[in-house]
Amino acid sequence: MFKLRKQLLIGVAALSFAAIGMTAYAQADGADGRHAPTPEQQAKFAEKMAKRQAKLHDDLKITPAQEAAWQTFIGKIKPVRPADAPQRPSKEEWAKQTAPERMDHQIEFMKRAEARLAERSAAVKEFYAVLTPVQQKVFDEHFKKMEQHRFGHRGFHHGGSDDRP
């Protein structure tokens, strides 16, 4: 009897500690853990993008004849700014929606994402056609590194060979 009471007491204490930890985590994390980027974060992102673009421009050794195609390419691949993006429903609005309405919102989001990806793909193909074979190899390497950086955090390129998708 004493062992059972002791085990129950230990179990209740462990659950209490877990609940306290989760409460503290939720309070520190904010409402849903996401927030709009601050102006400082946006400026830092823009600065990093400009540096990457300048490095790619230098690595490709863009000729004066290719400069117009480069400028067009850079203009077409700019990320969507939060002010330009459609607004998400608030947490309260989302909670009021039915499951089919939520699915419709998700489908619309995916359609917009697919359209943006198709536009970027067309811009890459258009710019790629202007490059020399040597420049195309440099661009391919740059693009491969970018994908590894972007998707590598999700386990696609951690360990193993590079021939995996």
Tab-separated table of C-alpha atoms in Angstrom:
chain	number	residue	atom	x	y	z
A	1	MET	CA	0.000	0.000	0.000
A	2	PHE	CA	2.809	2.401	0.898
A	3	LYS	CA	4.588	1.691	-2.432
A	4	LEU	CA	1.445	2.440	-4.438
A	5	ARG	CA	0.869	5.709	-2.567
A	6	LYS	CA	4.516	6.668	-3.093
A	7	GLN	CA	4.318	5.900	-6.818
A	8	LEU	CA	1.092	7.895	-7.157
A	9	LEU	CA	2.658	10.824	-5.323
A	10	ILE	CA	5.700	10.719	-7.603
A	11	GLY	CA	3.441	10.524	-10.676
A	12	VAL	CA	1.327	13.485	-9.560
A	13	ALA	CA	4.481	15.503	-8.807
A	14	ALA	CA	5.921	14.702	-12.244
A	15	LEU	CA	2.685	15.719	-13.960
A	16	SER	CA	2.625	18.946	-11.933
A	17	PHE	CA	6.166	19.808	-12.980
A	18	ALA	CA	5.313	19.075	-16.606
A	19	ALA	CA	2.198	21.254	-16.436
A	20	ILE	CA	4.164	24.122	-14.858
A	21	GLY	CA	6.843	23.816	-17.533
A	22	MET	CA	4.318	23.837	-20.348
A	23	THR	CA	2.534	26.862	-18.866
A	24	ALA	CA	5.801	28.774	-18.603
A	25	TYR	CA	6.710	27.787	-22.158
A	26	ALA	CA	3.325	28.933	-23.484
A	27	GLN	CA	3.581	32.272	-21.677
A	28	ALA	CA	7.120	32.912	-22.927
A	29	ASP	CA	6.242	31.844	-26.455
A	30	GLY	CA	3.376	34.271	-27.021
A	31	ALA	CA	-0.085	33.494	-28.320
A	32	ASP	CA	0.805	31.068	-31.081
A	33	GLY	CA	4.592	31.308	-31.242
A	34	ARG	CA	4.552	33.318	-34.482
A	35	HIS	CA	4.680	37.016	-34.984
A	36	ALA	CA	5.168	39.452	-37.805
A	37	PRO	CA	8.811	40.276	-38.430
A	38	THR	CA	9.974	43.492	-36.852
A	39	PRO	CA	11.333	46.287	-39.062
A	40	GLU	CA	14.829	45.407	-37.811
A	41	GLN	CA	14.366	41.768	-38.861
A	42	GLN	CA	13.054	42.865	-42.250
A	43	ALA	CA	16.055	45.163	-42.734
A	44	LYS	CA	18.454	42.367	-41.732
A	45	PHE	CA	16.780	39.989	-44.178
A	46	ALA	CA	16.952	42.573	-46.984
A	47	GLU	CA	20.638	43.143	-46.242
A	48	LYS	CA	21.385	39.402	-46.381
A	49	MET	CA	19.462	39.099	-49.652
A	50	ALA	CA	21.410	41.993	-51.176
A	51	LYS	CA	24.725	40.393	-50.138
A	52	ARG	CA	23.732	37.012	-51.609
A	53	GLN	CA	22.609	38.652	-54.844
A	54	ALA	CA	25.833	40.653	-55.087
A	55	LYS	CA	27.876	37.484	-54.523
A	56	LEU	CA	25.939	35.603	-57.189
A	57	HIS	CA	26.335	38.549	-59.580
A	58	ASP	CA	30.104	38.519	-58.980
A	59	ASP	CA	30.398	34.715	-59.165
A	60	LEU	CA	28.485	34.641	-62.467
A	61	LYS	CA	30.652	37.440	-63.886
A	62	ILE	CA	27.599	39.092	-65.468
A	63	THR	CA	28.581	40.937	-68.638
A	64	PRO	CA	27.184	44.370	-69.542
A	65	ALA	CA	25.077	42.642	-72.213
A	66	GLN	CA	23.534	40.391	-69.533
A	67	GLU	CA	22.926	43.168	-66.992
A	68	ALA	CA	19.375	43.898	-68.174
A	69	ALA	CA	18.449	40.205	-67.888
A	70	TRP	CA	20.014	40.145	-64.411
A	71	GLN	CA	17.982	43.160	-63.261
A	72	THR	CA	14.788	41.632	-64.667
A	73	PHE	CA	15.568	38.335	-62.923
A	74	ILE	CA	16.218	40.026	-59.558
A	75	GLY	CA	13.003	42.013	-59.900
A	76	LYS	CA	10.942	38.896	-60.568
A	77	ILE	CA	12.292	36.750	-57.727
A	78	LYS	CA	11.791	39.272	-54.925
A	79	PRO	CA	9.940	37.721	-51.994
A	80	VAL	CA	6.399	38.784	-51.232
A	81	ARG	CA	6.395	41.531	-48.627
A	82	PRO	CA	3.997	41.084	-45.701
A	83	ALA	CA	2.057	44.197	-46.781
A	84	ASP	CA	1.524	42.622	-50.223
A	85	ALA	CA	0.534	39.225	-48.858
A	86	PRO	CA	-3.117	38.445	-48.224
A	87	GLN	CA	-3.985	38.732	-44.532
A	88	ARG	CA	-4.490	35.566	-42.543
A	89	PRO	CA	-7.674	35.265	-40.546
A	90	SER	CA	-7.254	36.169	-36.871
A	91	LYS	CA	-7.124	33.417	-34.300
A	92	GLU	CA	-10.700	34.188	-33.325
A	93	GLU	CA	-11.926	34.167	-36.948
A	94	TRP	CA	-10.078	30.891	-37.569
A	95	ALA	CA	-11.678	29.306	-34.493
A	96	LYS	CA	-15.155	30.272	-35.721
A	97	GLN	CA	-14.691	28.632	-39.110
A	98	THR	CA	-15.861	25.149	-39.923
A	99	ALA	CA	-13.470	22.435	-41.035
A	100	PRO	CA	-14.461	22.810	-44.724
A	101	GLU	CA	-13.907	26.591	-44.533
A	102	ARG	CA	-10.464	26.058	-43.026
A	103	MET	CA	-9.626	23.574	-45.765
A	104	ASP	CA	-10.728	26.112	-48.385
A	105	HIS	CA	-8.371	28.687	-46.849
A	106	GLN	CA	-5.528	26.174	-46.926
A	107	ILE	CA	-6.246	25.332	-50.570
A	108	GLU	CA	-6.214	29.052	-51.473
A	109	PHE	CA	-2.907	29.468	-49.651
A	110	MET	CA	-1.416	26.536	-51.576
A	111	LYS	CA	-2.706	27.910	-54.885
A	112	ARG	CA	-1.047	31.291	-54.188
A	113	ALA	CA	2.173	29.529	-53.182
A	114	GLU	CA	2.095	27.442	-56.382
A	115	ALA	CA	1.517	30.564	-58.495
A	116	ARG	CA	4.487	32.341	-56.828
A	117	LEU	CA	6.665	29.273	-57.401
A	118	ALA	CA	5.623	29.082	-61.065
A	119	GLU	CA	6.503	32.772	-61.523
A	120	ARG	CA	9.913	32.260	-59.917
A	121	SER	CA	10.523	29.151	-62.011
A	122	ALA	CA	9.727	31.060	-65.206
A	123	ALA	CA	12.098	33.860	-64.119
A	124	VAL	CA	14.905	31.354	-63.455
A	125	LYS	CA	14.393	29.666	-66.837
A	126	GLU	CA	14.339	32.992	-68.648
A	127	PHE	CA	17.549	34.175	-66.949
A	128	TYR	CA	19.240	30.769	-67.285
A	129	ALA	CA	18.765	30.896	-71.070
A	130	VAL	CA	20.837	34.115	-71.211
A	131	LEU	CA	23.808	32.576	-69.360
A	132	THR	CA	26.810	30.909	-70.977
A	133	PRO	CA	27.422	27.210	-70.214
A	134	VAL	CA	30.122	28.160	-67.665
A	135	GLN	CA	27.768	30.613	-65.977
A	136	GLN	CA	25.019	27.992	-65.977
A	137	LYS	CA	27.282	25.622	-64.030
A	138	VAL	CA	28.042	28.365	-61.498
A	139	PHE	CA	24.322	29.143	-61.206
A	140	ASP	CA	23.534	25.423	-60.762
A	141	GLU	CA	26.065	25.173	-57.922
A	142	HIS	CA	24.704	28.295	-56.270
A	143	PHE	CA	21.141	26.999	-56.540
A	144	LYS	CA	22.174	23.606	-55.155
A	145	LYS	CA	23.838	25.246	-52.131
A	146	MET	CA	20.781	27.420	-51.586
A	147	GLU	CA	18.514	24.358	-51.575
A	148	GLN	CA	20.832	22.511	-49.201
A	149	HIS	CA	20.846	25.489	-46.863
A	150	ARG	CA	17.097	25.974	-47.042
A	151	PHE	CA	16.020	22.350	-46.861
A	152	GLY	CA	19.026	20.847	-45.087
A	153	HIS	CA	17.611	21.833	-41.726
A	154	ARG	CA	14.736	19.455	-42.327
A	155	GLY	CA	16.961	16.431	-42.743
A	156	PHE	CA	17.005	16.169	-46.539
A	157	HIS	CA	20.766	16.588	-46.808
A	158	HIS	CA	22.035	15.569	-43.390
A	159	GLY	CA	24.354	12.625	-43.843
A	160	GLY	CA	24.223	10.138	-46.668
A	161	SER	CA	24.791	10.842	-50.318
A	162	ASP	CA	23.820	13.941	-52.302
A	163	ASP	CA	21.808	11.947	-54.828
A	164	ARG	CA	18.743	11.921	-52.593
A	165	PRO	CA	15.905	14.328	-53.446
